[in-house]
Backbone as ProteinMPNN parsed JSONL, in Angstrom:
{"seq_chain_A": "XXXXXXXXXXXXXXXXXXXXXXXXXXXXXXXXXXXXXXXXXXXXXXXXXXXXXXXXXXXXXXXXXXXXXXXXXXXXXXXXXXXXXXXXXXXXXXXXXXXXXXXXXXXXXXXXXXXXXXXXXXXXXXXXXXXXXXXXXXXXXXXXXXXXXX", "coords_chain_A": {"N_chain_A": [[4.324, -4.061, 25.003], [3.04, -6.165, 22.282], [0.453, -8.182, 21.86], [0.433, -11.109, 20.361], [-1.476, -11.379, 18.092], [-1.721, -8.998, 17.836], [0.768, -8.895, 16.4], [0.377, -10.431, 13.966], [-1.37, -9.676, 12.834], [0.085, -7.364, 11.78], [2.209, -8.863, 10.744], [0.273, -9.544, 8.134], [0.688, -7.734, 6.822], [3.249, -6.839, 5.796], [4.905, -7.491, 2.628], [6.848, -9.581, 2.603], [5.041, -11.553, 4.006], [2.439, -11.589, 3.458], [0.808, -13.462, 2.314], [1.123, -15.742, 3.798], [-0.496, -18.062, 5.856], [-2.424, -17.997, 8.824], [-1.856, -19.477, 11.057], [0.769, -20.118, 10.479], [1.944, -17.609, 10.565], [1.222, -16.794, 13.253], [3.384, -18.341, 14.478], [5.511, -17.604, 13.826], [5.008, -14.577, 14.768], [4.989, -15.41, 17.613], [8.144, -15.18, 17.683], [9.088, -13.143, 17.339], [10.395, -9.839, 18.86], [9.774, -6.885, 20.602], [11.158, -4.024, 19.617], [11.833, -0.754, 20.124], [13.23, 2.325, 18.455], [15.146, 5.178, 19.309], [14.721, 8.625, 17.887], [17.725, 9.022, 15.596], [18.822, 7.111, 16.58], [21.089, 3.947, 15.565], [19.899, 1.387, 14.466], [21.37, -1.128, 12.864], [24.448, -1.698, 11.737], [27.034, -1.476, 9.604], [28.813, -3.486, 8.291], [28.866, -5.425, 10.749], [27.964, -8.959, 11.637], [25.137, -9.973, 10.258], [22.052, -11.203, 11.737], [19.645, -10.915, 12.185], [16.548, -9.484, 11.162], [14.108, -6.729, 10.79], [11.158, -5.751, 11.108], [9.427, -2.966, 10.413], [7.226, -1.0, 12.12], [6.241, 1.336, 13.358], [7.065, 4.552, 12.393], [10.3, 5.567, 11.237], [13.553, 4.825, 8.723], [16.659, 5.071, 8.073], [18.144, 3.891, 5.522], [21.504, 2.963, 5.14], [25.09, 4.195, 4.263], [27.409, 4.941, 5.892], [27.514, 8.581, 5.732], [25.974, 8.331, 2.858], [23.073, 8.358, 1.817], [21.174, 5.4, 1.118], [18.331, 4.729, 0.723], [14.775, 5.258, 2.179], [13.148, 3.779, 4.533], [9.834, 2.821, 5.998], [6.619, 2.261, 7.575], [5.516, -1.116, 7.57], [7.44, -2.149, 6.156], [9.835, -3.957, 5.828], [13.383, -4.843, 6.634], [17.06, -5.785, 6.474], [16.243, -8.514, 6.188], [17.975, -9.966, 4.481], [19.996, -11.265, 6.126], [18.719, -13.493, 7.541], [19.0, -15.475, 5.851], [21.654, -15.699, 5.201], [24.409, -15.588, 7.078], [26.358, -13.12, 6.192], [28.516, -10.249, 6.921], [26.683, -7.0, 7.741], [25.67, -5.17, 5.05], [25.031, -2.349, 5.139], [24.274, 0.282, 7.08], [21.267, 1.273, 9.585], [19.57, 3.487, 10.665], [17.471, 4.968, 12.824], [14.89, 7.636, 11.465], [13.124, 9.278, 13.246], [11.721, 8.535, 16.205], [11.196, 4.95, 16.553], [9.441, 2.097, 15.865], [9.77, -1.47, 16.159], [9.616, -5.107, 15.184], [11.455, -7.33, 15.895], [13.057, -10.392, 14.532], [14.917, -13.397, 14.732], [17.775, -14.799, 13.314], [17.807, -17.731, 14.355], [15.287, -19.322, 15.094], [13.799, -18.293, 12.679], [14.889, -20.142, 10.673], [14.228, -22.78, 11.574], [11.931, -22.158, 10.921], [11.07, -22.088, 8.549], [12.281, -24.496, 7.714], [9.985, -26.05, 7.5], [7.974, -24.877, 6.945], [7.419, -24.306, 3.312], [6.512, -21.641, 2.007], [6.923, -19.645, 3.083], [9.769, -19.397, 2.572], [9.441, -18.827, 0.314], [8.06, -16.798, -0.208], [10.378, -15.396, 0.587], [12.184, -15.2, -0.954], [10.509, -13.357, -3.152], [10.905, -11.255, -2.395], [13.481, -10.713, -1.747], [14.344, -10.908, -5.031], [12.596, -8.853, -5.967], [13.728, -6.742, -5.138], [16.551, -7.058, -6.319], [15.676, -6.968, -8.747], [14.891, -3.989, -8.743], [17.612, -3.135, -8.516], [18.914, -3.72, -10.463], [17.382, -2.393, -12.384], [18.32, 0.732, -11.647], [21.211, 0.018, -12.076], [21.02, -0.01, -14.645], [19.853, 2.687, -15.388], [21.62, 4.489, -14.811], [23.865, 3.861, -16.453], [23.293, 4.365, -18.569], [23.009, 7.135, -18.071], [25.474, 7.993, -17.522], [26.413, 7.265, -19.652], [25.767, 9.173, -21.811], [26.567, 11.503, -20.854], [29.463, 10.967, -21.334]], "CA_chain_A": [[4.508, -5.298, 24.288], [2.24, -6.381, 21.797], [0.237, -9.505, 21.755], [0.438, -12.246, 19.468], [-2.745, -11.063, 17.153], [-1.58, -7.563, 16.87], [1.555, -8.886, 15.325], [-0.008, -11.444, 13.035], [-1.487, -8.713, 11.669], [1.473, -6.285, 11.192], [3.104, -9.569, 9.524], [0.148, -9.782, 7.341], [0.673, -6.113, 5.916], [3.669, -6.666, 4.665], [5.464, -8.271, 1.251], [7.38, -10.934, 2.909], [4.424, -12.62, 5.068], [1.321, -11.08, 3.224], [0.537, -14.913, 1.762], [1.191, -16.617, 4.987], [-1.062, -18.703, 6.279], [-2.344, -17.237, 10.067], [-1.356, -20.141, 11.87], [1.894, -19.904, 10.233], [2.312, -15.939, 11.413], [1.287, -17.01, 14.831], [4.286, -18.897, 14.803], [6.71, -16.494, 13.337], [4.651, -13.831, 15.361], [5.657, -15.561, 18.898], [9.217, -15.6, 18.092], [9.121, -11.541, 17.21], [10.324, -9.187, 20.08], [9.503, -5.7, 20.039], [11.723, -3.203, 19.404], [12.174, 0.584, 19.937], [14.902, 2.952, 18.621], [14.928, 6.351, 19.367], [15.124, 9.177, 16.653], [19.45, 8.921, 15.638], [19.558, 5.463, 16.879], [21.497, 3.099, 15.161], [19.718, -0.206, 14.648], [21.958, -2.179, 12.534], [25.639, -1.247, 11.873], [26.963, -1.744, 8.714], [29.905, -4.71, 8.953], [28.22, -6.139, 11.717], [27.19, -9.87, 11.367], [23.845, -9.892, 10.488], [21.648, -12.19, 13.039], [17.854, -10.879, 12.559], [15.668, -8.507, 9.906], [13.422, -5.96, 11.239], [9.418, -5.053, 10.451], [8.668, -1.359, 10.732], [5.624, -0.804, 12.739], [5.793, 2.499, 13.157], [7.896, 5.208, 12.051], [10.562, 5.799, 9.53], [14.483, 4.597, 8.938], [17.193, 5.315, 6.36], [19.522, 2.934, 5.097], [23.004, 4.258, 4.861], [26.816, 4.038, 4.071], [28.281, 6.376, 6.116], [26.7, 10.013, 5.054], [25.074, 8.507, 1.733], [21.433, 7.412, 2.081], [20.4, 4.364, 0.071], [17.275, 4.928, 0.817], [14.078, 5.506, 3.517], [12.008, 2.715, 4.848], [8.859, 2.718, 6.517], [5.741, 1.221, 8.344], [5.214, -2.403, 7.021], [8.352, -2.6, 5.161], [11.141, -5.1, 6.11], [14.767, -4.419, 6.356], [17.411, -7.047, 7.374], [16.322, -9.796, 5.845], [18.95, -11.22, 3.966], [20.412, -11.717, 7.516], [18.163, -14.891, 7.975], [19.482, -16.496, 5.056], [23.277, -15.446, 5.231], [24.918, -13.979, 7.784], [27.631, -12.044, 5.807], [28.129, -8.495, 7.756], [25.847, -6.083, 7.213], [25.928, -4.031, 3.956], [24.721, -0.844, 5.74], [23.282, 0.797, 8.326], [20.026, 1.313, 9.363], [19.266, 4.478, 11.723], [15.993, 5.744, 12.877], [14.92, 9.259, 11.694], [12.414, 9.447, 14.398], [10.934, 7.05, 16.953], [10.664, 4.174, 15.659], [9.305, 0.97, 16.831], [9.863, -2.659, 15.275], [9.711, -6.577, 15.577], [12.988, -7.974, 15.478], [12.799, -11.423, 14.052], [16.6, -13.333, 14.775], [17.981, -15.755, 12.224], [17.508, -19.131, 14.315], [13.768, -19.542, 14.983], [13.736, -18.491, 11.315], [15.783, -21.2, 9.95], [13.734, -24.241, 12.428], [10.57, -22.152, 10.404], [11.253, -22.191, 6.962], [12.335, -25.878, 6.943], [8.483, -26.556, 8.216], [6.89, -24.188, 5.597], [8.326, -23.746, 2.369], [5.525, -20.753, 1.303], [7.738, -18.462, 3.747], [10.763, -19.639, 2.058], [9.0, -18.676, -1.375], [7.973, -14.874, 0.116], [11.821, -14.295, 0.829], [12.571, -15.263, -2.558], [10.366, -13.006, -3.919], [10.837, -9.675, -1.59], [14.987, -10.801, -2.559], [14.014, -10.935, -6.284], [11.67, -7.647, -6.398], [14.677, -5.984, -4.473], [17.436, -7.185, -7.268], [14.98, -6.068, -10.256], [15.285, -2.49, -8.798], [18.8, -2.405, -8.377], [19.167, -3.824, -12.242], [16.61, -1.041, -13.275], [19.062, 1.426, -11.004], [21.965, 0.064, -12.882], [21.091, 0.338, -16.027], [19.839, 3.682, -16.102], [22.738, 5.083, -13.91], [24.891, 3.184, -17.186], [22.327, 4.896, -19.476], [23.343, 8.62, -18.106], [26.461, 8.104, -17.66], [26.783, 7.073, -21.9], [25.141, 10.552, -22.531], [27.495, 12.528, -20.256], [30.673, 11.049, -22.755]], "C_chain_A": [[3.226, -5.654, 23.537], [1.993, -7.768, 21.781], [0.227, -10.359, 20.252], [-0.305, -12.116, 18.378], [-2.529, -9.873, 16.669], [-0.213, -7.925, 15.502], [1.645, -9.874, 14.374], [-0.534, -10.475, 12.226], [-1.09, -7.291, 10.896], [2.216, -7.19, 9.902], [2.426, -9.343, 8.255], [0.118, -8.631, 6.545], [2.119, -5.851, 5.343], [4.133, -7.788, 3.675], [5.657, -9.637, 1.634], [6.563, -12.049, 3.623], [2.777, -12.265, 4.176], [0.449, -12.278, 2.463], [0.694, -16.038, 2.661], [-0.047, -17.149, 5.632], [-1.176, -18.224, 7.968], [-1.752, -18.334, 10.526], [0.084, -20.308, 11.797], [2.52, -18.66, 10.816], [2.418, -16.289, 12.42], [2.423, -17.704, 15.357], [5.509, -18.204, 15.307], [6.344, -14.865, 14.819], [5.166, -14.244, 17.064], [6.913, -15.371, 19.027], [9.6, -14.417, 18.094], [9.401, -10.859, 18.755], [10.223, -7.432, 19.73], [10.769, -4.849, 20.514], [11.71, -1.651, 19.733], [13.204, 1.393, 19.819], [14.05, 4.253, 18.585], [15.201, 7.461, 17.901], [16.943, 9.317, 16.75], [19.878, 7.77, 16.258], [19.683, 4.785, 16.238], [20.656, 1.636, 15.469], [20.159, -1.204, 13.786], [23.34, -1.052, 12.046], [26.304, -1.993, 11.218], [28.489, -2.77, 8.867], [29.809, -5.537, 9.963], [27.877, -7.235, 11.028], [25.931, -9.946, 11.795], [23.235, -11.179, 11.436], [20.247, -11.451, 12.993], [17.549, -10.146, 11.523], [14.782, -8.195, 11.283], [12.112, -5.501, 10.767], [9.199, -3.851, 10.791], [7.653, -1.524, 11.036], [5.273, 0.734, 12.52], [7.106, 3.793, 12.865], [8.729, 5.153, 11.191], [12.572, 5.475, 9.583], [15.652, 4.998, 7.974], [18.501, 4.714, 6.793], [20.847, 4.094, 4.228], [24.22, 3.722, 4.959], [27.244, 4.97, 4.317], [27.144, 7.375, 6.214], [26.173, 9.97, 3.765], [23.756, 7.698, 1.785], [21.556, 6.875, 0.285], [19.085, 4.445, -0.339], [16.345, 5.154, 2.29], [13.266, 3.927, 3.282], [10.628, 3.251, 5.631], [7.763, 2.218, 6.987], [5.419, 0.085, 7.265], [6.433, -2.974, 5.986], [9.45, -3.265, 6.176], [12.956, -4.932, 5.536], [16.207, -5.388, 6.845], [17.258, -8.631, 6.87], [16.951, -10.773, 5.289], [19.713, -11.739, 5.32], [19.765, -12.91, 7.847], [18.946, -15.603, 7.207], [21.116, -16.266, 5.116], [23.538, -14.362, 6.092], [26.002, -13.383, 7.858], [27.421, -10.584, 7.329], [27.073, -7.745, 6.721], [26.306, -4.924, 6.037], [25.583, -2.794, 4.207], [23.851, -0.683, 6.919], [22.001, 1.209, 8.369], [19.752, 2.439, 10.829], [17.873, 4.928, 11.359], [15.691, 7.281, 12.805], [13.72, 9.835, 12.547], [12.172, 8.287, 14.615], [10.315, 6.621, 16.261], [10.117, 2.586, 16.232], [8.973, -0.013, 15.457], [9.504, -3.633, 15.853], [11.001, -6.959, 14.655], [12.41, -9.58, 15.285], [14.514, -12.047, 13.982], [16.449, -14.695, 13.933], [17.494, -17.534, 12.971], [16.339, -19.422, 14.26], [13.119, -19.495, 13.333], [14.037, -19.842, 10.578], [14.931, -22.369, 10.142], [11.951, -23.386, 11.041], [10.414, -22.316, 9.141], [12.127, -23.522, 6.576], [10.639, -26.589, 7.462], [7.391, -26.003, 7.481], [7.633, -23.156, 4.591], [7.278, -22.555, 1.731], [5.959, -19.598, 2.139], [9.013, -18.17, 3.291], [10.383, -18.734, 0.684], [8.905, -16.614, -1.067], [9.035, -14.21, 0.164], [12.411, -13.97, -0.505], [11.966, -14.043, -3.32], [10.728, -11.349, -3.638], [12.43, -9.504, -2.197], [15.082, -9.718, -4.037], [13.9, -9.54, -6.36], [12.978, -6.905, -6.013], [16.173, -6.155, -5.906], [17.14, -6.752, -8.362], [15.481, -4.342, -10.454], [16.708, -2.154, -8.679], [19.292, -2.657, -9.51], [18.494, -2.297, -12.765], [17.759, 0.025, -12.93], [20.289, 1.368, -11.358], [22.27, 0.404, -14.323], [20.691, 1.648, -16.396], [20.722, 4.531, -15.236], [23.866, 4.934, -15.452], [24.167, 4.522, -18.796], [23.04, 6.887, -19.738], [24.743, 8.887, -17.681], [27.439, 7.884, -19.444], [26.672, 8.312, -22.201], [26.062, 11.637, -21.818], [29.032, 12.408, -21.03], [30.923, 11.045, -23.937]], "O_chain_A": [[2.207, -5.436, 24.192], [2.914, -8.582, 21.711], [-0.065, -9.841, 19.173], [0.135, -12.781, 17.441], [-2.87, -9.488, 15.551], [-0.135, -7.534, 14.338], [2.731, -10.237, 13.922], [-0.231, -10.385, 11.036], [-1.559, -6.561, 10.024], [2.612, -6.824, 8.796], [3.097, -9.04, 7.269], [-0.567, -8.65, 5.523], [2.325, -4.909, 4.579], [3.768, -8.945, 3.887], [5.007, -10.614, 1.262], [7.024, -13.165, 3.863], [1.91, -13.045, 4.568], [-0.646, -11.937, 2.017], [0.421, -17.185, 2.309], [-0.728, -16.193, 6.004], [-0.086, -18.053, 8.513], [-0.558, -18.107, 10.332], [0.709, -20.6, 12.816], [3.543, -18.724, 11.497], [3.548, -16.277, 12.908], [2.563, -17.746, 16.579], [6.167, -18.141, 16.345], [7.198, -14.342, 15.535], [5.711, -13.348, 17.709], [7.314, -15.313, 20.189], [10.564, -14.24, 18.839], [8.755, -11.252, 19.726], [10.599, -6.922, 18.674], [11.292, -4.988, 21.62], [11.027, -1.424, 18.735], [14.08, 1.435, 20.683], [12.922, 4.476, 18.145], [15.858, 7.032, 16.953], [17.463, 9.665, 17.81], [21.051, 7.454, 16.456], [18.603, 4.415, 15.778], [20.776, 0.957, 16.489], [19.49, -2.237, 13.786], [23.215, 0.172, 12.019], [26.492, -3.129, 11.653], [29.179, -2.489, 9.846], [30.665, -6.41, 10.105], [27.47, -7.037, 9.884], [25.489, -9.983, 12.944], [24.007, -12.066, 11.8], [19.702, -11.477, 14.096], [18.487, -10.113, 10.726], [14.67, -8.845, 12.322], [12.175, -4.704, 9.83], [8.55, -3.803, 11.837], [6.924, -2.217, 10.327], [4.399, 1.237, 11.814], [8.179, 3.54, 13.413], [8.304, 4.715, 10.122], [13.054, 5.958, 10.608], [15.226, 5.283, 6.854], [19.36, 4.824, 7.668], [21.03, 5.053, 3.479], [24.424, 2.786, 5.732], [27.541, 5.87, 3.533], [26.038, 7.099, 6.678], [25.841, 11.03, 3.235], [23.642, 6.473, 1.784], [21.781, 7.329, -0.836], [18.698, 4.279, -1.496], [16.928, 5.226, 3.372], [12.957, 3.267, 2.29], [10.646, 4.476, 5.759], [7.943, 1.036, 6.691], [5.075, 0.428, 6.134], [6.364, -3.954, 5.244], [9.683, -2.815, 7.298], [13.472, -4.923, 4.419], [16.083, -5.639, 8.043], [17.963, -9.609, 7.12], [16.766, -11.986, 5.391], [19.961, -12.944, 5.292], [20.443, -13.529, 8.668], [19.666, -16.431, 7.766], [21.644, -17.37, 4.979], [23.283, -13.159, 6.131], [26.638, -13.072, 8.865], [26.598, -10.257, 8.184], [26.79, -7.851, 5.527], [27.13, -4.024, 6.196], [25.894, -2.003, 3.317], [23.001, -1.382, 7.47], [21.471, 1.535, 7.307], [19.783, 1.961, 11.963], [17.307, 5.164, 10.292], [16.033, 8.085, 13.672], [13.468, 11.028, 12.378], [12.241, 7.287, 13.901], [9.396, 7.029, 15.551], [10.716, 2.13, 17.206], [8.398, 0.216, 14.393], [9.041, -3.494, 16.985], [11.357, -6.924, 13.477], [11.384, -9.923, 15.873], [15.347, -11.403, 13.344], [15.47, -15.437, 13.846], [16.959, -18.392, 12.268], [16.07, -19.93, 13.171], [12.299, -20.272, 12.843], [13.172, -20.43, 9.929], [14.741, -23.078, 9.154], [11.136, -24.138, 10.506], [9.349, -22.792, 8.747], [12.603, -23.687, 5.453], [10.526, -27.786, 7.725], [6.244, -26.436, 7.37], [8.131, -22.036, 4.706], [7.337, -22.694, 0.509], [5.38, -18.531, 1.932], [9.507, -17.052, 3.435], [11.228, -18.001, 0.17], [9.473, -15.638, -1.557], [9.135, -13.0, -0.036], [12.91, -12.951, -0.983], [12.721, -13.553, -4.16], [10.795, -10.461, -4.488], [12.747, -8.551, -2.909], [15.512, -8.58, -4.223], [14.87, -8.89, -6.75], [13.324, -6.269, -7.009], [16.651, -5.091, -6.297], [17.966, -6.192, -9.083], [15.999, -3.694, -11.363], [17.048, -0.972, -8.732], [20.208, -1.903, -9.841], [19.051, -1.381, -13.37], [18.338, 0.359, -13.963], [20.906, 2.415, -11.164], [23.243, 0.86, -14.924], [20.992, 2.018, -17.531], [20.136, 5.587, -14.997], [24.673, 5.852, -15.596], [24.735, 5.202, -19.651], [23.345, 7.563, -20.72], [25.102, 10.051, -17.505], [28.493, 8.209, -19.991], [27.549, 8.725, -22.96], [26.203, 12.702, -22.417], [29.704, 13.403, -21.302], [32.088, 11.147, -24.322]]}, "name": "protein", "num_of_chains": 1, "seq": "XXXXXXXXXXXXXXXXXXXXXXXXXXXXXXXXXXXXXXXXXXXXXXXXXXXXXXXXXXXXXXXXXXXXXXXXXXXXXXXXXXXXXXXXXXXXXXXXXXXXXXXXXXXXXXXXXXXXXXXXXXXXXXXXXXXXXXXXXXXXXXXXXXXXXX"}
């Protein structure tokens, strides 16, 4: 289990907390529980109602539909998170391709924290955002090579 200081400063390494205020982490950081999935373990399951986001500490994950990877994640990156703010089911799965160890973070403690400091509110917005840019860029040139193939 990690103490309180190691994972203030896991939060502050990545996107979504890397503007946080420490005393603010230390907050967020108490409510964190640690995690481990094994390599081929399922840690989120895609239709599932979401209920937490996940911080990579260590190791490596790949988001998936089925048998098509979306993509890989890795240490300091954040996965899950629209799950704080809405908890539709999960749009995909998230399996570990080796041991992997996290901080789970679950939607209520969130919710009581981000009406108490809106500059955590503002980080989700922007990790959201940066995340919707690339899937515009990813549309449009998917639209791009698909013009040139008719």
């Amino acid at each position: 289990m990690r103490s309180t200081l190691e994972k203030v400063i896991i939060l502050k390494g990545t996107s979504l907390f890397s503007g946080t205020p420490d005393e603010v982490l230390a907050a967020v950081a108490g409510q964190m529980r640690d995690v481990t999935a094994a390599a081929g373990e399922t840690v989120i399951r895609k239709g599932e109602p979401g209920d937490s986001m996940y911080i990579i500490v260590r190791g490596r994950v790949r988001i998936h539909d089925g048998d098509h990877t979306l993509t890989y994640l890795g240490a300091d990156e954040v996965v899950g998170e629209m799950a704080l703010l809405d908890p539709e089911p999960r749009a995909a799965s998230v399996t570990a391709e080796e041991e992997t160890e996290l901080l789970r973070l679950d939607q209520e403690p969130f919710g009581e924290l981000i009406e108490d400091r809106v500059e955590v509110t503002r980080a989700i917005m922007r990790v959201l955002t940066r995340r919707v840019r690339a899937l515009d860029r990813e549309t449009v040139e998917l639209q791009a090579r698909l013009a040139e193939r008719s």
